[in-house]
XYZ file of N, CA and C in Angstrom:
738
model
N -10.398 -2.299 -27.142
C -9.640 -3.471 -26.703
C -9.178 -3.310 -25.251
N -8.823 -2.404 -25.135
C -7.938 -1.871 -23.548
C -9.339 -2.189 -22.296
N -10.213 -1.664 -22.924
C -12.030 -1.431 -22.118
C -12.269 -3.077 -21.910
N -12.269 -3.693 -23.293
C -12.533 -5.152 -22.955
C -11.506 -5.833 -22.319
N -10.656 -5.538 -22.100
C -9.488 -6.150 -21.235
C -10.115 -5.973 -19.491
N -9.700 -4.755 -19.386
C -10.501 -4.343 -17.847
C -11.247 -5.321 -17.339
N -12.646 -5.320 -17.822
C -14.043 -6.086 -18.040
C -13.561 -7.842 -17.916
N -12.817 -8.019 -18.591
C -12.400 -9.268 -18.125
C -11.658 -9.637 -17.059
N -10.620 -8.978 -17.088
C -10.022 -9.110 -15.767
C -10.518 -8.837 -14.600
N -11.512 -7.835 -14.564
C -12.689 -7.166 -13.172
C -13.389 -8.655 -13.044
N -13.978 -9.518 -13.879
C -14.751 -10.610 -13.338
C -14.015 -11.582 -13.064
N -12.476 -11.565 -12.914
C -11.704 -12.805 -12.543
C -11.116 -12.572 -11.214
N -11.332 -10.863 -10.983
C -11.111 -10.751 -9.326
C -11.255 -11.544 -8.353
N -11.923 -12.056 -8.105
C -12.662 -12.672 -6.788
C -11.565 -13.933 -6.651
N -11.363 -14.242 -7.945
C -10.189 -16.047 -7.681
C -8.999 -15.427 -6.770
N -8.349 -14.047 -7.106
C -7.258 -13.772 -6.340
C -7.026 -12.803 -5.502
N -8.456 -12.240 -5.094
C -8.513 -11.416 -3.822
C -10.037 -11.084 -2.998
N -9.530 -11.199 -2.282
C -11.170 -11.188 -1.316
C -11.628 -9.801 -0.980
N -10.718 -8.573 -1.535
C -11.308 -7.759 -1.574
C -11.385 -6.901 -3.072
N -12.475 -6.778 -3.051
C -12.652 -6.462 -4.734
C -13.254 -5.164 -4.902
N -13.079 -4.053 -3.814
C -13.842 -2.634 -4.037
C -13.126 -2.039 -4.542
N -13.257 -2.348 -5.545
C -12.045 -1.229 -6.816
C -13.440 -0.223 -7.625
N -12.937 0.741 -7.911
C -13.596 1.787 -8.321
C -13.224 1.907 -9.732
N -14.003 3.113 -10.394
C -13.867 2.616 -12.002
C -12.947 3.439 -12.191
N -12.247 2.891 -13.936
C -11.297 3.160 -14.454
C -11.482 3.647 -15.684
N -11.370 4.104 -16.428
C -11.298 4.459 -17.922
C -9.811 4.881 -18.115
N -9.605 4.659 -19.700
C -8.637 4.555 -20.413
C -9.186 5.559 -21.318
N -7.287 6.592 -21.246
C -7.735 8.135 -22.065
C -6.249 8.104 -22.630
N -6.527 8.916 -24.286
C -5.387 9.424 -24.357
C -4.492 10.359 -23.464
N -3.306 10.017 -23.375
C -2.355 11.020 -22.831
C -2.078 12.215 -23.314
N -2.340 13.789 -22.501
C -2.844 14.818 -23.489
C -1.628 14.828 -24.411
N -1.774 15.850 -25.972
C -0.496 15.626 -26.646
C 0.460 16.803 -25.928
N -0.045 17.807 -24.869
C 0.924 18.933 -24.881
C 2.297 18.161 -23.719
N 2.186 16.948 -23.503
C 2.928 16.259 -22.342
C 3.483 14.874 -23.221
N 3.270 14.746 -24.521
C 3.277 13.349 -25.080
C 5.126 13.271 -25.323
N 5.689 14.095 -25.404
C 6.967 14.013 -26.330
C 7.886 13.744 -24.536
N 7.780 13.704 -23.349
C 7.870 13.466 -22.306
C 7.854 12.389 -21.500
N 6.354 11.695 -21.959
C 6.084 11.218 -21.304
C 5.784 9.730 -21.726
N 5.997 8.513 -20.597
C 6.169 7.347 -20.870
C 5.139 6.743 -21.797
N 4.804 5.271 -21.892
C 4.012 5.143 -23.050
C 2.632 4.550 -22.249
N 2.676 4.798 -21.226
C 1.694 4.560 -20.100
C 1.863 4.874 -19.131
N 0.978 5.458 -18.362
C 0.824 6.061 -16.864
C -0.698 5.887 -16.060
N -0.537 6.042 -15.120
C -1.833 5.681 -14.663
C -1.811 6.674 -13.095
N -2.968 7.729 -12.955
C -3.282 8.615 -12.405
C -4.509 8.608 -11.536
N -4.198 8.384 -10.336
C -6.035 9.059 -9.572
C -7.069 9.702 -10.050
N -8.173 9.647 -10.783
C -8.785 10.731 -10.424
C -9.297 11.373 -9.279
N -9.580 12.563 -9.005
C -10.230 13.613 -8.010
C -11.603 13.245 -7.414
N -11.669 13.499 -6.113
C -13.225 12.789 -5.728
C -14.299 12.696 -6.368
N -14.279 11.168 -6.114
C -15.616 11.167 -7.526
C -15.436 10.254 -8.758
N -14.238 11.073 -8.856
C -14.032 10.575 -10.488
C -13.209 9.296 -10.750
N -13.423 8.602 -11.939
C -12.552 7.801 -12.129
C -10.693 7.626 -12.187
N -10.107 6.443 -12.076
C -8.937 6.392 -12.374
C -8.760 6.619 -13.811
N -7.367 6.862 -14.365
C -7.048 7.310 -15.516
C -5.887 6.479 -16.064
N -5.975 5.599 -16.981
C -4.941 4.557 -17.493
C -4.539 5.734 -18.897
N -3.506 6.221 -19.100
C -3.393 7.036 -20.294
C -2.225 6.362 -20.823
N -2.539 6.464 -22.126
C -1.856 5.977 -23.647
C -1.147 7.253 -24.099
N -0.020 6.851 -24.208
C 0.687 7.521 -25.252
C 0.452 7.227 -26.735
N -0.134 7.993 -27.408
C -0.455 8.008 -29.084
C 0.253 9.212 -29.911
N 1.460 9.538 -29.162
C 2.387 10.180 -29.859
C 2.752 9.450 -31.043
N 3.278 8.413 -30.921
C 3.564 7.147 -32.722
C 2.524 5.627 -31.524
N 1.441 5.713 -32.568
C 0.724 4.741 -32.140
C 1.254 3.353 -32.517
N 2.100 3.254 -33.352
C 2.773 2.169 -33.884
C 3.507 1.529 -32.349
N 4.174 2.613 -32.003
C 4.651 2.179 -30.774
C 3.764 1.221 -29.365
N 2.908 1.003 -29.358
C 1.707 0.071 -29.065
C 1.535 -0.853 -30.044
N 2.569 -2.116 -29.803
C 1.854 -3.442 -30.772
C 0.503 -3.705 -29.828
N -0.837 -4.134 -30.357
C -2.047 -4.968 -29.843
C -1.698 -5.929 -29.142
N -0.762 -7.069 -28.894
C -0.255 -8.243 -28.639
C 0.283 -7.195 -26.803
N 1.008 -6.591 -26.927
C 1.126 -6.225 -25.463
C 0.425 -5.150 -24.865
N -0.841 -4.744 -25.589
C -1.951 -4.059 -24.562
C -2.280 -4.413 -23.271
N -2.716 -5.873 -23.156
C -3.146 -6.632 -22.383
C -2.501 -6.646 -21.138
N -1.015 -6.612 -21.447
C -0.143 -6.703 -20.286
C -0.196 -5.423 -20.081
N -0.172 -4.107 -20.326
C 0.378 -2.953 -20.078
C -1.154 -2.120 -19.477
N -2.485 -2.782 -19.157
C -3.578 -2.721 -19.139
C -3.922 -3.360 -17.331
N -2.998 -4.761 -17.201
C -2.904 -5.256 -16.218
C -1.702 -4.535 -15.399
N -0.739 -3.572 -15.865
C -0.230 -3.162 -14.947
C -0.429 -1.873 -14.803
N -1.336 -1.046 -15.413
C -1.813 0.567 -15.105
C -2.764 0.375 -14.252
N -3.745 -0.753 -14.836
C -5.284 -0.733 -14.554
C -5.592 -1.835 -13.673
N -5.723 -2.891 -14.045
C -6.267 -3.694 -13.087
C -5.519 -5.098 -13.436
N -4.964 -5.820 -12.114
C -4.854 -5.870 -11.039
C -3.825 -4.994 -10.597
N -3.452 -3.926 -11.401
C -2.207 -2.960 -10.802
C -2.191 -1.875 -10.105
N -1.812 -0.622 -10.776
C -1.926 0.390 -9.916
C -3.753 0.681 -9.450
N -4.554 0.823 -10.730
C -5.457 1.304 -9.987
C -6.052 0.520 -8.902
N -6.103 -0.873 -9.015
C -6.396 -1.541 -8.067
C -5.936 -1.100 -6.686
N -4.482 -1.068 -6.546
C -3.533 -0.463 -5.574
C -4.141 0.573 -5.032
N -4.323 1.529 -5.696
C -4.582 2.974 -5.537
C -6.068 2.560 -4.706
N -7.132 1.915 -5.266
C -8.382 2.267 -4.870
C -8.457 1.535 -3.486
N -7.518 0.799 -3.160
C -7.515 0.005 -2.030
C -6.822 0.810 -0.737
N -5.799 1.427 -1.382
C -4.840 1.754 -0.135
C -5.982 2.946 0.070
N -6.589 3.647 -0.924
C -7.685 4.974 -0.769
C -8.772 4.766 0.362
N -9.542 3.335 0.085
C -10.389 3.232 0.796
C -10.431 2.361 2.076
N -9.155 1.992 2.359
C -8.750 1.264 3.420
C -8.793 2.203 5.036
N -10.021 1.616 5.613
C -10.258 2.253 7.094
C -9.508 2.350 7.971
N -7.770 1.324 7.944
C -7.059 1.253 8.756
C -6.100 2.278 8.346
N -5.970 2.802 7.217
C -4.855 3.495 6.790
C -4.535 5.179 7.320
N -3.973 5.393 7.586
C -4.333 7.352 7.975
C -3.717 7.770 7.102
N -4.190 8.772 6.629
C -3.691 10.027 5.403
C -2.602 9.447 4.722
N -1.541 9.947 5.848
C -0.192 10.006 5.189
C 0.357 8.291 5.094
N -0.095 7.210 5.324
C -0.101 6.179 4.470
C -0.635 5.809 3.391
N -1.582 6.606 2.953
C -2.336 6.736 1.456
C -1.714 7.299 0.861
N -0.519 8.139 1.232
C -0.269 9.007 0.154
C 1.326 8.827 -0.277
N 2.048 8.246 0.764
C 3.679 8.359 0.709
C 3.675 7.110 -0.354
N 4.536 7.188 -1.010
C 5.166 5.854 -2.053
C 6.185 5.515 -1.521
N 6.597 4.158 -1.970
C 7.761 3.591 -2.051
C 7.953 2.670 -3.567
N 8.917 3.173 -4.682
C 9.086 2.858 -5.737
C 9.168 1.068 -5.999
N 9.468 0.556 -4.870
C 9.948 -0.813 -5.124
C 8.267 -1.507 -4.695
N 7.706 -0.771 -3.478
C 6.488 -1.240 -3.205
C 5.674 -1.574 -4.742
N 5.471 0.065 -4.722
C 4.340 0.500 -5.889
C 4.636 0.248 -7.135
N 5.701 0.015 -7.370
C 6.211 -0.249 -9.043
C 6.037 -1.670 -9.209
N 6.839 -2.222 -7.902
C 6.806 -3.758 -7.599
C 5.648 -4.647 -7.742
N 4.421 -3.957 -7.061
C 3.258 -4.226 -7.245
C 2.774 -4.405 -8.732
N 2.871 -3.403 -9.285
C 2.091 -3.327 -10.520
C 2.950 -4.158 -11.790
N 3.882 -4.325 -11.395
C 4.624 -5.720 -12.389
C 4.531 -7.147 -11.681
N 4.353 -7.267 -10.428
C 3.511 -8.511 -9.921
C 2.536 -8.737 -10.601
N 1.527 -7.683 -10.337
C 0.287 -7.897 -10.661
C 0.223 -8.441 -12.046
N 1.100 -8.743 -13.053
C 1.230 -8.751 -14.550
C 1.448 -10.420 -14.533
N 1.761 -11.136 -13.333
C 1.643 -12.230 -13.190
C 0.574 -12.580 -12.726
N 0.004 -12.038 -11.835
C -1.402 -12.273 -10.920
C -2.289 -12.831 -12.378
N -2.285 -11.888 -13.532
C -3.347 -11.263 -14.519
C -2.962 -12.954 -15.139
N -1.283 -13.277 -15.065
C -1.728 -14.357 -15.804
C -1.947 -15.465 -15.792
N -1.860 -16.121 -14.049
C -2.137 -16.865 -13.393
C -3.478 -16.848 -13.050
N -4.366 -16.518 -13.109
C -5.961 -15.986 -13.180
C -6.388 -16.398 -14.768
N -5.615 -16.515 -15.635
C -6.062 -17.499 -16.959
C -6.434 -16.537 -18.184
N -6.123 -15.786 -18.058
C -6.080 -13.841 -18.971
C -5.818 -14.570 -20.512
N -4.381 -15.268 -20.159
C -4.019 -15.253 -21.637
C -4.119 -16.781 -22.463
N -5.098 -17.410 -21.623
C -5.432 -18.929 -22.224
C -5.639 -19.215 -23.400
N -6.420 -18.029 -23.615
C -7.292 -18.213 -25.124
C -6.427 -16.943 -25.996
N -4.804 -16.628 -25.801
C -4.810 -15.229 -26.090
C -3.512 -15.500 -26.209
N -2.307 -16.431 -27.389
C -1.271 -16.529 -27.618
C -0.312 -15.220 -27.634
N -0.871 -14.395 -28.393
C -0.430 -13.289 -28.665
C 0.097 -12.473 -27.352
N -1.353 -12.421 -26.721
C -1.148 -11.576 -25.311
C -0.372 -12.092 -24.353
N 0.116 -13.683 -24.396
C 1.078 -14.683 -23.953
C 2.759 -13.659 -24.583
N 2.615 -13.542 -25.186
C 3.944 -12.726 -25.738
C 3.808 -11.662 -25.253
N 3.034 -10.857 -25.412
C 3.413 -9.796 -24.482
C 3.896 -9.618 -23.258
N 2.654 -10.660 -22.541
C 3.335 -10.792 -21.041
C 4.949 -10.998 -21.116
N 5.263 -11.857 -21.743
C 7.014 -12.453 -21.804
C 7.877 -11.210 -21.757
N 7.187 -10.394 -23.251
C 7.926 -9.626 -23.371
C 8.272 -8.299 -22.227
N 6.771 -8.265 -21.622
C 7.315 -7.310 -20.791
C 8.286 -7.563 -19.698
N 8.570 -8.831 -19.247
C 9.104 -9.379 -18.315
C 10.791 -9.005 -18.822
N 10.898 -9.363 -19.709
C 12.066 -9.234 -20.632
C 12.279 -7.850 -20.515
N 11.642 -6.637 -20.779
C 12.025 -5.264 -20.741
C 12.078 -4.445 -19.414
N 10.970 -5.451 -18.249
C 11.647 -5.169 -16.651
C 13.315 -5.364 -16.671
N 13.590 -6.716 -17.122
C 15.159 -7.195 -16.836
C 16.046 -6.415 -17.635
N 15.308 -5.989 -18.490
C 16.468 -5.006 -19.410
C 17.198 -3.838 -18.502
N 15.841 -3.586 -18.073
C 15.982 -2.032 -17.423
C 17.160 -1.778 -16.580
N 16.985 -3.276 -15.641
C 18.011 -3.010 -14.724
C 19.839 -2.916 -15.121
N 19.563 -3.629 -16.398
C 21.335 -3.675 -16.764
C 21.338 -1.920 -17.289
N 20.126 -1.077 -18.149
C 20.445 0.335 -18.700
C 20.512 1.035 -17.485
N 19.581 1.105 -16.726
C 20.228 1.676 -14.989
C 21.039 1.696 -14.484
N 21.214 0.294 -14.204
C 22.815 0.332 -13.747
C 23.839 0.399 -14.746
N 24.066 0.252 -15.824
C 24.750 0.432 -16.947
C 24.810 2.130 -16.829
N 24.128 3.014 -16.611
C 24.434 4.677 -16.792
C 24.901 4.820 -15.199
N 24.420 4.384 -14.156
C 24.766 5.050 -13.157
C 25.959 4.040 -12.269
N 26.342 3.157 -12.923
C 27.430 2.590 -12.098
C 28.368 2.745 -13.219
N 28.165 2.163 -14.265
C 29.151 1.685 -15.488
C 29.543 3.230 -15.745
N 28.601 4.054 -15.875
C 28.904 5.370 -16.259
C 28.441 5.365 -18.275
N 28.038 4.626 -18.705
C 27.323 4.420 -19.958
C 26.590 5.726 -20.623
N 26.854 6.100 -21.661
C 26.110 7.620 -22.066
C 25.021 6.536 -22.012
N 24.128 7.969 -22.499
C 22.429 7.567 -22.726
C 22.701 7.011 -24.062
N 23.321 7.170 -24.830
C 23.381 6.783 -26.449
C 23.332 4.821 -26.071
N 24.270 4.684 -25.345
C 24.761 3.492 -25.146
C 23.675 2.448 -24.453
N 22.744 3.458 -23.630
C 21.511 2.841 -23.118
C 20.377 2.480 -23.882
N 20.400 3.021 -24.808
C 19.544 3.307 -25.775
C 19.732 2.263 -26.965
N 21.062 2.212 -27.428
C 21.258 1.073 -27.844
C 21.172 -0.295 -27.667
N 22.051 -0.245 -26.493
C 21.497 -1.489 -25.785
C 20.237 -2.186 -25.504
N 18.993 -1.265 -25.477
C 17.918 -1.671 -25.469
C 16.889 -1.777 -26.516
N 17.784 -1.105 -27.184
C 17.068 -1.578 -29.387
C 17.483 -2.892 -29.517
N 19.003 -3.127 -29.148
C 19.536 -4.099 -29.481
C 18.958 -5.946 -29.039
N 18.958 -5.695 -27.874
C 18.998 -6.862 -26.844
C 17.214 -6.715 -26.620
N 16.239 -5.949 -26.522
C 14.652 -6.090 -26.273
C 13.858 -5.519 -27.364
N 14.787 -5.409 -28.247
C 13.642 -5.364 -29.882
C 12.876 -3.851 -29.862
N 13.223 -2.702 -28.809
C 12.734 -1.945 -28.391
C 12.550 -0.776 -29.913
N 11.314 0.085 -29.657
C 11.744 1.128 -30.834
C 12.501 2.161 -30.289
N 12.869 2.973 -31.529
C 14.284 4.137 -31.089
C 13.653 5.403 -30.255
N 12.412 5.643 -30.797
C 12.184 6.842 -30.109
C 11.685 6.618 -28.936
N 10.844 5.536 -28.445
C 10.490 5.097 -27.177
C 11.656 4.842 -26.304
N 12.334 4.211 -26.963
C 13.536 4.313 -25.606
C 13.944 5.343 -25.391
N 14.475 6.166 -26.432
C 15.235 7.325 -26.339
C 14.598 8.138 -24.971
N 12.532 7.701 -25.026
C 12.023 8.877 -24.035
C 12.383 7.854 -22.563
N 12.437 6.344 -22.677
C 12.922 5.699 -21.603
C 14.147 6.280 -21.088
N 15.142 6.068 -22.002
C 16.478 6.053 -20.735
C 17.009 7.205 -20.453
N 15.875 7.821 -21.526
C 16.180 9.961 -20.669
C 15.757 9.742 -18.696
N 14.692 9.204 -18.550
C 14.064 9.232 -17.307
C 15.039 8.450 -16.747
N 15.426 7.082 -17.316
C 16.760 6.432 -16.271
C 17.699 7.425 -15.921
N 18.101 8.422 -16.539
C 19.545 9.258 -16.624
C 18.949 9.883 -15.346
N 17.970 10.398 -15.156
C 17.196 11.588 -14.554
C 16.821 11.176 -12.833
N 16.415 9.498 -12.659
C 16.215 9.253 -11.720
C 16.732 7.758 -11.284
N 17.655 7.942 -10.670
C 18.797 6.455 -10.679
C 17.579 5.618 -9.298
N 17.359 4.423 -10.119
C 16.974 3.054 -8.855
C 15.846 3.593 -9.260
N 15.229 3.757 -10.150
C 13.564 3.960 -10.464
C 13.088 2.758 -11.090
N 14.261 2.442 -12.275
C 13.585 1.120 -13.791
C 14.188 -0.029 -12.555
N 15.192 0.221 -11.669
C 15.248 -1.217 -10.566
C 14.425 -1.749 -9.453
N 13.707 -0.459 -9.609
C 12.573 -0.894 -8.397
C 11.572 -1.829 -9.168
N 11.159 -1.532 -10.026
C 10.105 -2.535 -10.654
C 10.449 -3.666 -10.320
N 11.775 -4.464 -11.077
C 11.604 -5.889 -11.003
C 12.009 -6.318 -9.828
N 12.991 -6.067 -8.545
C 13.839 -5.728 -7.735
C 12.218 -5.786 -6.285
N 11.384 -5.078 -6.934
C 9.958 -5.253 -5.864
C 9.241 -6.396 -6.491
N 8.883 -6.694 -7.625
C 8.431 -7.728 -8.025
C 8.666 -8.934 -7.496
N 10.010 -9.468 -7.854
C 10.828 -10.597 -7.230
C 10.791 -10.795 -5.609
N 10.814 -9.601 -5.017
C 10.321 -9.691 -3.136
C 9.133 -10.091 -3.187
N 7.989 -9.192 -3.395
C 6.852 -10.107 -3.170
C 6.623 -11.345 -3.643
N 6.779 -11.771 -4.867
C 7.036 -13.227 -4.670
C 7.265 -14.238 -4.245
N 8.699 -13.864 -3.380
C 9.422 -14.633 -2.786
C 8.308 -14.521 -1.814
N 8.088 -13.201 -1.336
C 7.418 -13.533 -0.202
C 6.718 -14.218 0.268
N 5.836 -14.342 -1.246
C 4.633 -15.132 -1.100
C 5.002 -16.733 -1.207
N 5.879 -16.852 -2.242
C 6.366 -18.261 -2.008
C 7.080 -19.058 -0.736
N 7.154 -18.118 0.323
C 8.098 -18.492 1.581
C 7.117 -19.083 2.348
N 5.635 -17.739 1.833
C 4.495 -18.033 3.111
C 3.656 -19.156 3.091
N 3.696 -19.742 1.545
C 3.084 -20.787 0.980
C 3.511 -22.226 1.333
N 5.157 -22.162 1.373
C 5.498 -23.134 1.743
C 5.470 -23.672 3.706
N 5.329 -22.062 4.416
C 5.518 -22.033 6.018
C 3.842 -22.560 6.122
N 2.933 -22.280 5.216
C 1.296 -22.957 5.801
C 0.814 -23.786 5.274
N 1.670 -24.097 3.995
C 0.806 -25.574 3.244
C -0.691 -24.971 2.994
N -1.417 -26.417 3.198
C -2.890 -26.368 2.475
C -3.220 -24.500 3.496
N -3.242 -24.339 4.525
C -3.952 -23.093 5.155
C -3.713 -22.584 4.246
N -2.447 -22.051 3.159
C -1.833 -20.331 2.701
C -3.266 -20.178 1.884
N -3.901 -18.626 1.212
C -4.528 -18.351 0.740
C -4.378 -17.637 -0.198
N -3.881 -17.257 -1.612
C -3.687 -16.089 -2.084
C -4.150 -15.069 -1.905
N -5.523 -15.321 -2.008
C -6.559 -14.364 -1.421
C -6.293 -13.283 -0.463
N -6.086 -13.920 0.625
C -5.276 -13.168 1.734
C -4.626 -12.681 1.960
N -3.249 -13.559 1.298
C -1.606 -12.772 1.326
C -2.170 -11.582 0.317
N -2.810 -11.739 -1.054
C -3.169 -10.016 -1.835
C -3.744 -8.896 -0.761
N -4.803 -9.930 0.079
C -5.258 -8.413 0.740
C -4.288 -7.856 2.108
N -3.877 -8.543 2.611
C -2.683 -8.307 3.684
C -1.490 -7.405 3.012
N -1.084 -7.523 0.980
C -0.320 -6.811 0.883
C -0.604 -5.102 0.710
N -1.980 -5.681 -0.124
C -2.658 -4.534 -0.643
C -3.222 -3.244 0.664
N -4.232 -4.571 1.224
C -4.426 -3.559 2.006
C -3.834 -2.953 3.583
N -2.398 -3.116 3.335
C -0.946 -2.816 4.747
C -1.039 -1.269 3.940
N -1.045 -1.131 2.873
C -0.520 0.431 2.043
C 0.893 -0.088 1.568
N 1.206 1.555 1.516
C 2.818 1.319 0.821
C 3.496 1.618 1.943
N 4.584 0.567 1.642
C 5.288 0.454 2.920
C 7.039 -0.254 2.223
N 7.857 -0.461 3.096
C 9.016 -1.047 2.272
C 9.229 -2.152 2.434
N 10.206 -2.583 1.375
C 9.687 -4.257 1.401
C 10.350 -4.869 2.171
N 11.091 -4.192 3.181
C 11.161 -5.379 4.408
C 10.518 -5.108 5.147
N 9.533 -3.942 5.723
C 8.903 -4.312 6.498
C 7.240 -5.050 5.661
N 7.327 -5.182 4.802
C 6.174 -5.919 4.279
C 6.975 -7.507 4.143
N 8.088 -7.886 3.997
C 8.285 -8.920 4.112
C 8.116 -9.900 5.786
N 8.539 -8.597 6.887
C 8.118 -8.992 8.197
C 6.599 -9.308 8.712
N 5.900 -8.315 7.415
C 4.308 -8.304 7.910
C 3.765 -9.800 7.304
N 4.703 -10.205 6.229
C 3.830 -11.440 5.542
C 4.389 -12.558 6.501
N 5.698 -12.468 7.155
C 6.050 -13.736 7.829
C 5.328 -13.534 9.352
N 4.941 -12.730 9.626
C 4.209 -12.916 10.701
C 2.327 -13.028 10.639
N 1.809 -12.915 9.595
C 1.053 -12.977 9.136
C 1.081 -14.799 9.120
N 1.743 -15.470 8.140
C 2.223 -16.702 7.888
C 2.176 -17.181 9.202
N 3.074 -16.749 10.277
C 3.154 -17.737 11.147
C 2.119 -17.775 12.471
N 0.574 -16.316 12.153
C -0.451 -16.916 12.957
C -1.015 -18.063 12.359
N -0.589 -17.833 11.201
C -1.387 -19.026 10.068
C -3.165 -19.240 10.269
């Protein structure tokens, strides 16, 4: 299912970006000696040559409903990180150390954009189910930010984070439990996701409205994609000046 997801979304490229040299991906279990750790998806470079790596957590496979594969597929794999990854990799303008530095709000930001890109491109037309997922994940970006800031401003145990997010996003116990260990661990990580999401947007909605019929999606993706990672104000300066050669 995850494989046929890819495959579909790889032939809907072209509607929302003009550059489409993405390199291949496969989808692997996440080894088990790292599973009790680690999130319920990650997505990794491979080494020259080799493919990208979308890995599943199948520690409790239950924990993967089918209904939100789709979304969690579009933000490891494609139009998300690996996309990201294979672009900023093979981008001629970029030098080294812009291929390689992150910025959490960029790169996180990106790959929960992209979860809209996937569904504005027509992913989930024929695919009610996978329509819920998308929602839902949107719903567990916004969560994040109240258990984040809920431990590191409010001062909230982890118990309380944890609850809160069984409670209010339908979440299971042991998956969160491995979630809001990592919130405790790295404060402004679960806020960068939606927090970068919502900028590029805007961004794009600012640039759309400054060019009318000219704006291109097409464009504004490859202008974001392929700038690298960078922070989002100076990617918000690069899209308004971008916008206003028009």
């Amino acid at each position: 299912m995850a494989e046929d997801e890819l495959r579909k979304v790889r032939e809907k490229l072209p509607l929302a970006f003009g550059n489409v040299s993405v390199g291949p991906v496969v989808v692997r279990r996440t080894p088990e000696t790292i599973e009790n750790g680690a999130p319920g998806a990650f997505y990794s470079k491979g080494g020259p040559g080799q493919p990208g790596i979308v890995s599943l957590n199948l520690k409790r496979p239950g924990d993967h409903a089918t209904w939100s594969l789709p979304t969690l597929i579009h933000h490891e794999g494609l139009p998300g990180h690996h996309f990201q990854y294979s672009l900023a990799e093979t981008s001629p303008a970029l030098p080294p150390f812009r291929r390689m530095v992150r910025f959490s709000a960029y790169t996180e930001g990106w790959a929960l954009y992209a979860e809209r890109v996937a569904d504005e491109l027509g992913l989930y037309e024929n695919d009610p189910f996978g329509r819920i997922g998308f929602l839902q994940s949107e719903l567990f970006r916004a969560a994040r930010i109240v258990v984040d800031t809920g431990i590191h401003h409010e001062r909230w145990t982890k118990e309380q984070g944890v609850a809160w997010m069984v409670d209010n996003v339908g979440e299971q116990q042991l998956a969160t439990d491995r979630e809001v260990t990592r919130y405790s661990v790295y404060p402004g990580q679960a806020c960068a996701f939606k927090v970068g999401a919502n900028r590029i947007l805007a961004a794009r909605e600012t640039a759309r409205k400054s060019m009318g019929a000219a704006f291109d999606v097409r464009a504004f993706h490859d202008l974001v994609l392929g700038s690298g990672p960078m922070p989002l104000a100076v990617l918000e300066k690069a899209v308004a000046e971008w916008a206003r050669r028009g």
